[in-house]
PDB file of C-alpha atoms in Angstrom:
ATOM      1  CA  UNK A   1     -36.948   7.249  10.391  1.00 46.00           C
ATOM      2  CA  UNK A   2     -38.104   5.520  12.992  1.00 48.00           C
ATOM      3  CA  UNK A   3     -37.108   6.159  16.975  1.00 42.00           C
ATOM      4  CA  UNK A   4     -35.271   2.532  17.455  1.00 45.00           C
ATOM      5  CA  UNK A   5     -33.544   3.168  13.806  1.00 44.00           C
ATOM      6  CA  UNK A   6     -32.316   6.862  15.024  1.00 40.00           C
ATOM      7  CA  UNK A   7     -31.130   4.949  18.128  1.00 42.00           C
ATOM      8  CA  UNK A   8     -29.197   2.587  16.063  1.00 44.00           C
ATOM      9  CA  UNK A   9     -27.732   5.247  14.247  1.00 44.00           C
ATOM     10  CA  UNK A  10     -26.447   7.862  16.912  1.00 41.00           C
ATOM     11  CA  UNK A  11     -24.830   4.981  18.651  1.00 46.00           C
ATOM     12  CA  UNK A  12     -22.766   3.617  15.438  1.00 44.00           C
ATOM     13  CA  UNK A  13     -22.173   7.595  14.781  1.00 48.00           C
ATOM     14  CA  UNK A  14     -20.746   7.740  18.659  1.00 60.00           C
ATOM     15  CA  UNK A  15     -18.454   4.376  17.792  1.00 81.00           C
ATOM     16  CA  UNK A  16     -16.736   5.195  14.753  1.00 90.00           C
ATOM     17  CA  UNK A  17     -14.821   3.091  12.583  1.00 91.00           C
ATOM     18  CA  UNK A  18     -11.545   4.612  13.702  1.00 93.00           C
ATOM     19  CA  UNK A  19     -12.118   4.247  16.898  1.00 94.00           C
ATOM     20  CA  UNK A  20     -12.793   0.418  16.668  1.00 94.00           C
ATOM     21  CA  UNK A  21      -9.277   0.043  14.603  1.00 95.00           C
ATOM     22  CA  UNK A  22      -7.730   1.897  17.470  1.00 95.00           C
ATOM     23  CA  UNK A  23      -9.064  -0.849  20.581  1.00 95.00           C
ATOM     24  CA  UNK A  24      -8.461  -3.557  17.987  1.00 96.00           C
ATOM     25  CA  UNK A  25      -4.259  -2.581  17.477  1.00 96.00           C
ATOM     26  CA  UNK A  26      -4.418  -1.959  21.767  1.00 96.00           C
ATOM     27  CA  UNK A  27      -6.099  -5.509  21.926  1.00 96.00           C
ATOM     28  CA  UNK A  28      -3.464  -6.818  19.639  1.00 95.00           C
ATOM     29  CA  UNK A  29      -0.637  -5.051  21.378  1.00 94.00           C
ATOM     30  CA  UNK A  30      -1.217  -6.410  24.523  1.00 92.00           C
ATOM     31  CA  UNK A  31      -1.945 -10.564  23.659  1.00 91.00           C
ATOM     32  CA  UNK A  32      -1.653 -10.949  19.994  1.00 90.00           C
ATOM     33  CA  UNK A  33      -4.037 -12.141  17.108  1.00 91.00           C
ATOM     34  CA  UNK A  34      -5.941 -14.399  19.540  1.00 91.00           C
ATOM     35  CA  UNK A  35      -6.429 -11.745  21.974  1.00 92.00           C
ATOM     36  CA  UNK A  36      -8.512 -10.112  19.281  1.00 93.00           C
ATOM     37  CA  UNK A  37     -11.975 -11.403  20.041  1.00 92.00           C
ATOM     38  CA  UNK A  38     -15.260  -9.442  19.373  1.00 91.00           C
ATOM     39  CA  UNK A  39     -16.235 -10.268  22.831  1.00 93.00           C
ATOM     40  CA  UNK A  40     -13.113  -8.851  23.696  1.00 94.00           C
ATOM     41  CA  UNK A  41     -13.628  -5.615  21.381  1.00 93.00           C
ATOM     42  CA  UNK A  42     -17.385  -4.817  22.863  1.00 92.00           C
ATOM     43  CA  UNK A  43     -16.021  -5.344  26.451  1.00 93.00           C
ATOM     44  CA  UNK A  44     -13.261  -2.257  25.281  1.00 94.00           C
ATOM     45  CA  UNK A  45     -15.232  -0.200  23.849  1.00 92.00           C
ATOM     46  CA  UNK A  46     -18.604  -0.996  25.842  1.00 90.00           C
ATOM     47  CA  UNK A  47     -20.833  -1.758  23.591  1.00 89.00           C
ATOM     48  CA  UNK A  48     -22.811  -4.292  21.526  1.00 87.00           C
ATOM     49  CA  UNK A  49     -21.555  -6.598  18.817  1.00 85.00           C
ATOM     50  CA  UNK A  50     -23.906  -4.685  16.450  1.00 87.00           C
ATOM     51  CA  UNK A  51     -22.329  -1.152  16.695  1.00 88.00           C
ATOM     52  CA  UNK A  52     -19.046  -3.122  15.549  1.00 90.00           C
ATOM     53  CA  UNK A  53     -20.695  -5.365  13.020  1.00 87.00           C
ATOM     54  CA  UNK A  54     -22.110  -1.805  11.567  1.00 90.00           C
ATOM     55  CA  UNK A  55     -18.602  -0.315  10.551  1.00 92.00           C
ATOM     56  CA  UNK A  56     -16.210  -4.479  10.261  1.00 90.00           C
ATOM     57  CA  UNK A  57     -18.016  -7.328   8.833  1.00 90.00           C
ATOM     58  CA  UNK A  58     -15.619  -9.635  10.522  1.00 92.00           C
ATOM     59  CA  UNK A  59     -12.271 -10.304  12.261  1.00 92.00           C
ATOM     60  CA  UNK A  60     -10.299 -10.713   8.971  1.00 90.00           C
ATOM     61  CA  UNK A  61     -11.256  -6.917   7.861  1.00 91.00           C
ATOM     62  CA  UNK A  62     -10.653  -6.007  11.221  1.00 93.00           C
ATOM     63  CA  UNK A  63      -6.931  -7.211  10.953  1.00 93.00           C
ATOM     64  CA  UNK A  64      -6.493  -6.294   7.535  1.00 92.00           C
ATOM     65  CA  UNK A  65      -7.812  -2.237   8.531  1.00 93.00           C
ATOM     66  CA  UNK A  66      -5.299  -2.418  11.806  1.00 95.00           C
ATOM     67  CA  UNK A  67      -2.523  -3.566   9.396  1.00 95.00           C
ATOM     68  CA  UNK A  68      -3.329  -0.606   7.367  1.00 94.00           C
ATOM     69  CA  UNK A  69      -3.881   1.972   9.951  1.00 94.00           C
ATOM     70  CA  UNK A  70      -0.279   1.061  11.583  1.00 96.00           C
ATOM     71  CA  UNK A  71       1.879   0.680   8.592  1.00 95.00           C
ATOM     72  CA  UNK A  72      -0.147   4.039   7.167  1.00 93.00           C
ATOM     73  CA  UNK A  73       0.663   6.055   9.854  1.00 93.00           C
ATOM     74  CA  UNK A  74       4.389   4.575   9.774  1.00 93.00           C
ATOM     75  CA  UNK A  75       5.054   5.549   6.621  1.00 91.00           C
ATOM     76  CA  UNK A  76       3.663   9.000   7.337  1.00 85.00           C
ATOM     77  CA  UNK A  77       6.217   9.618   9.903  1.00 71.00           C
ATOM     78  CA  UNK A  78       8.293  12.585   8.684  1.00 60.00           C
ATOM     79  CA  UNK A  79      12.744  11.922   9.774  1.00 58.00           C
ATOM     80  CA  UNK A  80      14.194  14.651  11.185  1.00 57.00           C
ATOM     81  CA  UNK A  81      14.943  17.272   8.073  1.00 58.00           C
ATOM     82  CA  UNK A  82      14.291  16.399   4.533  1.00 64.00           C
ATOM     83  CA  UNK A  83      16.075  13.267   3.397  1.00 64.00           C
ATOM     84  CA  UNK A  84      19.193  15.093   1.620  1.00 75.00           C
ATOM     85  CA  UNK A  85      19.173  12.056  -0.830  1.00 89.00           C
ATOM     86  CA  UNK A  86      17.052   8.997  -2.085  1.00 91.00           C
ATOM     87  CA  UNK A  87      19.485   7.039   0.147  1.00 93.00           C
ATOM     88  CA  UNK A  88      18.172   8.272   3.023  1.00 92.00           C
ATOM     89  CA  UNK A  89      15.093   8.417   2.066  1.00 92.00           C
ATOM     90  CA  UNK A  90      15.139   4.819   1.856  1.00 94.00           C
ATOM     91  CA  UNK A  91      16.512   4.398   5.298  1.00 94.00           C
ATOM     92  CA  UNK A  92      13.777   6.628   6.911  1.00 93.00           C
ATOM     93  CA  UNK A  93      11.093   4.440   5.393  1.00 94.00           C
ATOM     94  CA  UNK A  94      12.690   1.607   6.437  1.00 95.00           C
ATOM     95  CA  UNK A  95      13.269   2.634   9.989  1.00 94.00           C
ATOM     96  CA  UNK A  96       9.869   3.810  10.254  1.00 94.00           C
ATOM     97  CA  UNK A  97       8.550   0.139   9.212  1.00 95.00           C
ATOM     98  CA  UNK A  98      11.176  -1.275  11.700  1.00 95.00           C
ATOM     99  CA  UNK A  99       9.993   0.733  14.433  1.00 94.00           C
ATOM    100  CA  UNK A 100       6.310  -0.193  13.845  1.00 95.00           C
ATOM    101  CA  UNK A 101       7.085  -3.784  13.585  1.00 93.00           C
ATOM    102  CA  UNK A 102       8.919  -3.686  16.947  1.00 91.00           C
ATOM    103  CA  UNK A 103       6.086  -1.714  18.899  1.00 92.00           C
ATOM    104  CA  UNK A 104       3.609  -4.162  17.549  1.00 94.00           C
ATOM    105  CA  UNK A 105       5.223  -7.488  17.278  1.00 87.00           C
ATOM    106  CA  UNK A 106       1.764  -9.318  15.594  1.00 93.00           C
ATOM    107  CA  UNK A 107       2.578  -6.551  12.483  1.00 94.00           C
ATOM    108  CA  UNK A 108       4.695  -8.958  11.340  1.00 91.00           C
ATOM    109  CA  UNK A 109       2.377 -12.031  10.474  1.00 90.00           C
ATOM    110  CA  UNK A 110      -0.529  -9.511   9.109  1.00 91.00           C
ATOM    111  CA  UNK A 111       1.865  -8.366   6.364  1.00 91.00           C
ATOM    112  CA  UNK A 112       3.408 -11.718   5.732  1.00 88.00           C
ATOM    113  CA  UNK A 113      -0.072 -13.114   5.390  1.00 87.00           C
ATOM    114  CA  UNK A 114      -1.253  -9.829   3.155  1.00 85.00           C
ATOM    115  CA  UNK A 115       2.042 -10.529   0.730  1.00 83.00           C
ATOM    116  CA  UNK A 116       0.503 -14.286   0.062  1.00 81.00           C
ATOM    117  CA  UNK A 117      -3.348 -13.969   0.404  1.00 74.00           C
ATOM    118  CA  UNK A 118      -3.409 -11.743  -2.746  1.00 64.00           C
ATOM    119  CA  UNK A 119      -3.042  -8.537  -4.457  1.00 59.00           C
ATOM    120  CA  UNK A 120      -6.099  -6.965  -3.608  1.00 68.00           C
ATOM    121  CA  UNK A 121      -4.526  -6.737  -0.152  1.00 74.00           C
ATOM    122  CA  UNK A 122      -4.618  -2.735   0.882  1.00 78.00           C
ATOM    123  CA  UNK A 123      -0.537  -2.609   2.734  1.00 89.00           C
ATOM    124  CA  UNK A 124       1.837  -4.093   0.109  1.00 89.00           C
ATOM    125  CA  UNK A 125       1.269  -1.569  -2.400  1.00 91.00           C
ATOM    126  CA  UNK A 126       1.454   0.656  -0.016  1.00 91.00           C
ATOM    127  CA  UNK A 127       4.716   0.257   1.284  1.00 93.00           C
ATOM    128  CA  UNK A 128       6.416  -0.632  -2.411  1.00 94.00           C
ATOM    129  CA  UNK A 129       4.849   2.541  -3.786  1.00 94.00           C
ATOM    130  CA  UNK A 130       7.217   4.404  -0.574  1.00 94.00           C
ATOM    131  CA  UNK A 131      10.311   2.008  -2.080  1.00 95.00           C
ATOM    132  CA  UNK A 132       9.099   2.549  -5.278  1.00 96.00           C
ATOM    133  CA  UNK A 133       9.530   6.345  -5.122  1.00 94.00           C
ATOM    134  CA  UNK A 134      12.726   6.574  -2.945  1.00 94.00           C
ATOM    135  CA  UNK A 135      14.216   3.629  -5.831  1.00 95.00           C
ATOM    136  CA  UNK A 136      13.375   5.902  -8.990  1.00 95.00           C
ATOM    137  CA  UNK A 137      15.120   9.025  -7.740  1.00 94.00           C
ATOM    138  CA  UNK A 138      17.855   6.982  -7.467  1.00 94.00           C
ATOM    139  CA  UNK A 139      18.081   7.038 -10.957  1.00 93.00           C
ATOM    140  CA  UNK A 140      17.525   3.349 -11.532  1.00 94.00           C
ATOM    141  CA  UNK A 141      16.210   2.382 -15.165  1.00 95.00           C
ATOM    142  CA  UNK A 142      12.638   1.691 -15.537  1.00 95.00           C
ATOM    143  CA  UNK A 143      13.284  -1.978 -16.238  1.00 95.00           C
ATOM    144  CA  UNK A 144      14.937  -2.225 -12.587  1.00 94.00           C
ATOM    145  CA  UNK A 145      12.253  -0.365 -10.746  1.00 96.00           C
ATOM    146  CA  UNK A 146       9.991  -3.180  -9.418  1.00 96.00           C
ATOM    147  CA  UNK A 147      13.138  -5.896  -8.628  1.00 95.00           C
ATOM    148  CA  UNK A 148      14.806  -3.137  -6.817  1.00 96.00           C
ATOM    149  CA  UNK A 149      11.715  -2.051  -4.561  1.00 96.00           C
ATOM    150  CA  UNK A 150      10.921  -5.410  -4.271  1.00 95.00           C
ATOM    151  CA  UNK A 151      14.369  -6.475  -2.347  1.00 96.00           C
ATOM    152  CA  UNK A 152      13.954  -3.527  -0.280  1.00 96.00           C
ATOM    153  CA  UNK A 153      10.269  -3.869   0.713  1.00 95.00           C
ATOM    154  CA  UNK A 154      11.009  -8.392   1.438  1.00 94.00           C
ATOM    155  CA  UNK A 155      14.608  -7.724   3.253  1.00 96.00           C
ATOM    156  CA  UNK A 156      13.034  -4.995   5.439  1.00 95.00           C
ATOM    157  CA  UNK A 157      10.028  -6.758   6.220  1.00 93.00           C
ATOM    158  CA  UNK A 158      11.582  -9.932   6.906  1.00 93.00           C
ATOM    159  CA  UNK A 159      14.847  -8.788   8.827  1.00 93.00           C
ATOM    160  CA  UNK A 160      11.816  -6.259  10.926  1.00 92.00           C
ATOM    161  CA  UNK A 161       9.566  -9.018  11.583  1.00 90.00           C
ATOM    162  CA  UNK A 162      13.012 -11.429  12.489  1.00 89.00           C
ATOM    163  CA  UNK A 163      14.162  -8.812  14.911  1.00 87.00           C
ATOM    164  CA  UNK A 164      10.212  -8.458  16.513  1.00 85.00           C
ATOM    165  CA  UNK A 165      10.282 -12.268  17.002  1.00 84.00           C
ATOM    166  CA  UNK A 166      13.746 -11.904  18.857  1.00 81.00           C
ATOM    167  CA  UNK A 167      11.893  -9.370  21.048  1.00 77.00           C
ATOM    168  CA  UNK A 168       9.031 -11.545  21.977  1.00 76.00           C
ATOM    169  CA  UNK A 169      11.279 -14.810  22.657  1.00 77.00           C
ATOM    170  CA  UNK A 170      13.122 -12.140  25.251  1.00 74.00           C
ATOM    171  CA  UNK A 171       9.688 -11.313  27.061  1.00 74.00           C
ATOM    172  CA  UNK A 172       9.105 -15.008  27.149  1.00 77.00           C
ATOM    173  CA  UNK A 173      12.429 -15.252  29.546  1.00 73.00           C
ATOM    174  CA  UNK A 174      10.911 -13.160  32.153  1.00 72.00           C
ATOM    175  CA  UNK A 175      11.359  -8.932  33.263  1.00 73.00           C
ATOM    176  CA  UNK A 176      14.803 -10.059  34.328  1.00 73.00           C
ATOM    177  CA  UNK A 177      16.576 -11.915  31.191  1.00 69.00           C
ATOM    178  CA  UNK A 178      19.814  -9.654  30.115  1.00 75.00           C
ATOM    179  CA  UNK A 179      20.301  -9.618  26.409  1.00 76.00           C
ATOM    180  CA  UNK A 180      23.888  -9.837  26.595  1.00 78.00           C
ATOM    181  CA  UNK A 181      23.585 -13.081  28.326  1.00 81.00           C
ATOM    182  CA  UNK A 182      21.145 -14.628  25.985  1.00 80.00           C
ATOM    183  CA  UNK A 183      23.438 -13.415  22.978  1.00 84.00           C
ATOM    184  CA  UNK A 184      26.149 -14.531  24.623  1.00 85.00           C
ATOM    185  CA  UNK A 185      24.352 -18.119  25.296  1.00 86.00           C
ATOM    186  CA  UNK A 186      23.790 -17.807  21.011  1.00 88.00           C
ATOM    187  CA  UNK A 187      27.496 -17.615  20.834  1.00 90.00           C
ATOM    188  CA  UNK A 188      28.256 -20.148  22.937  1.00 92.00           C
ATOM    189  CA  UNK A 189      26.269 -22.678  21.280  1.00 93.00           C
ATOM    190  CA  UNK A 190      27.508 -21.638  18.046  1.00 94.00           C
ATOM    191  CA  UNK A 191      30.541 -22.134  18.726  1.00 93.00           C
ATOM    192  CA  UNK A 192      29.891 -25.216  19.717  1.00 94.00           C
ATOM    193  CA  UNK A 193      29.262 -26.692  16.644  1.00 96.00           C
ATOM    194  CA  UNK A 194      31.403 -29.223  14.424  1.00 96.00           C
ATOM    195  CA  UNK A 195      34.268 -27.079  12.719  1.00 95.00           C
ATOM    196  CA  UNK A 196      34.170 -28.996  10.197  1.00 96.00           C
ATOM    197  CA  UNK A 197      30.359 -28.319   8.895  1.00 97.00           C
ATOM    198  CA  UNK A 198      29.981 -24.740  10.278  1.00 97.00           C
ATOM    199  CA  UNK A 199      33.125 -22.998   9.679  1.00 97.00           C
ATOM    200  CA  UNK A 200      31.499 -19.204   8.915  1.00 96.00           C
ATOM    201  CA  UNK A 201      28.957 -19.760  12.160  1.00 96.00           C
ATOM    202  CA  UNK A 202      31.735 -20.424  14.338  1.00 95.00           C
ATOM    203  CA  UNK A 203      33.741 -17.662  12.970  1.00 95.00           C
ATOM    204  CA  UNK A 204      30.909 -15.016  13.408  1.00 93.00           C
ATOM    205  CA  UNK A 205      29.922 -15.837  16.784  1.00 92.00           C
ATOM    206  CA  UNK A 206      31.715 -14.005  18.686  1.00 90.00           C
ATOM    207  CA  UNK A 207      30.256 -11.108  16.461  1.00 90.00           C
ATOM    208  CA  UNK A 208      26.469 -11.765  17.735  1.00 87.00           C
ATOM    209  CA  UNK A 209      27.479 -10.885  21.572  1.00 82.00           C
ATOM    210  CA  UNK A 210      27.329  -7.101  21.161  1.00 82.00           C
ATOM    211  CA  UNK A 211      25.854  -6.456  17.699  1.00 85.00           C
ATOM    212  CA  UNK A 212      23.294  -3.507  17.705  1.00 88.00           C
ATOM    213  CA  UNK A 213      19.984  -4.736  16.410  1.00 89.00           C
ATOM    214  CA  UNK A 214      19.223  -1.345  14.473  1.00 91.00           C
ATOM    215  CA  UNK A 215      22.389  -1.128  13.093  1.00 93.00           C
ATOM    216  CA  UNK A 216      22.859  -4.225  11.522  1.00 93.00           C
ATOM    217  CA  UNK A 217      19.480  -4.053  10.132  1.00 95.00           C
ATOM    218  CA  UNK A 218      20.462  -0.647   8.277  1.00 95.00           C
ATOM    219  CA  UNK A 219      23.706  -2.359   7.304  1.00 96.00           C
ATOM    220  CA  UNK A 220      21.322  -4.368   5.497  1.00 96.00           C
ATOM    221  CA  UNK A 221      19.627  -1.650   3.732  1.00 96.00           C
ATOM    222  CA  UNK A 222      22.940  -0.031   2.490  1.00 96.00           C
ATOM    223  CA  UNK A 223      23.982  -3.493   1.342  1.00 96.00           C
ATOM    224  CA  UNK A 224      21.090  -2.623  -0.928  1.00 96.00           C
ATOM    225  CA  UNK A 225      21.103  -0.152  -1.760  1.00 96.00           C
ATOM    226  CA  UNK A 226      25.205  -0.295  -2.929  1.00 95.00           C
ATOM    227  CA  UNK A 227      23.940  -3.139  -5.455  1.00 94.00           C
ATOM    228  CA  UNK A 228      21.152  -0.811  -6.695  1.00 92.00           C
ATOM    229  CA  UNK A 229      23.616   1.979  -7.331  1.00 87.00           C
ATOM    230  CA  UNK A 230      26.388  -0.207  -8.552  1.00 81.00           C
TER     231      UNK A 230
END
């Protein structure tokens, strides 16, 4: 081995691969996917583009192993006590994917993207095999096991990554916007609208002015989960 090759190699030993994930989620938390440059990433981590191009080929691994690396260590978040039942089993997992959704509001795209660029994608089996497990200690028939993760895994994803975007639009307003007052604005313009063609939205707006974002997201979840145990 040569002196420049054993040069190479103690600095991509010094940068690992984990290490790179972890400046690539920080560089996403703070200005999204386009604030995830490799330019960006060496300036972090001072270094060259080499010792990066050693571990990630490019910036769609990069995203795909920061997806991973977030949702992994969400799922591996333990609830307080064992889950007395598959119920809440479900909840915890779900929580735990709502929580990393809203501390890293660009979560939501990756996985969206991952669920329609193909199956060899590392995070959707991932988080079904978490549904999948809570779903058959419920008891449900083999037959049901897949449609029955599968509404779980798409209405927690969706109503997580919903609820992220509402968070974003909020820092958009400025340090000093007041949630009630925007919800309240929501109501106000729903209300608004013709009677005649929105009947139900007029009906629940005064409903959106204090709703709790958390709560109504695991009203969701029990919604499913009483069909799946029906």
């Amino acid at each position: 081995m040569t002196a420049r090759t054993r040069k190479a190699q103690r600095r991509t030993d010094a940068l690992s691969r984990e290490r790179i994930i972890e400046a690539a989620v920080e560089l996403l938390d703070a200005a999204g996917e386009g604030g995830l440059t490799f330019r960006a990433l060496t300036e972090r981590l001072a270094t060259g583009p080499g010792a990066i191009y050693w571990h990630v080929a490019n910036k769609g691994e990069l995203l795909d192993a920061a997806t991973d690396d977030v949702v992994a260590a969400a799922l591996a978040r333990e609830p307080a006590g064992r889950p007395a039942s598959p119920q809440e089993g479900v909840r915890a997992v779900a929580l735990g994917l709502f929580g990393a959704i809203e501390r890293h509001p660009w979560l939501a795209a990756q996985l969206a993207g991952q669920l329609s660029r193909g199956p060899e994608r590392p995070v959707p089996p991932r988080i079904l095999e978490r549904f999948g497990q809570q779903v058959r200690e419920l008891g449900v028939p083999e037959s049901g096991w897949f449609v029955a993760a599968s509404a779980l895994m798409h209405y927690v994803l969706g109503a997580a990554g919903q609820h992220a975007a509402n968070v974003a639009y909020a820092r958009t307003l400025g340090p000093d916007a007041d949630r009630a007052e925007v919800l309240g604005a929501v109501a106000a313009a729903w209300q608004g609208l013709d009677p005649a063609d929105y009947p139900f939205t007029r009906a629940v707006a005064d409903q959106v002015r204090d709703h709790d974002d958390r709560e109504q997201f695991l009203a969701g979840v029990d919604l499913i989960l009483a069909g799946i145990t029906a």
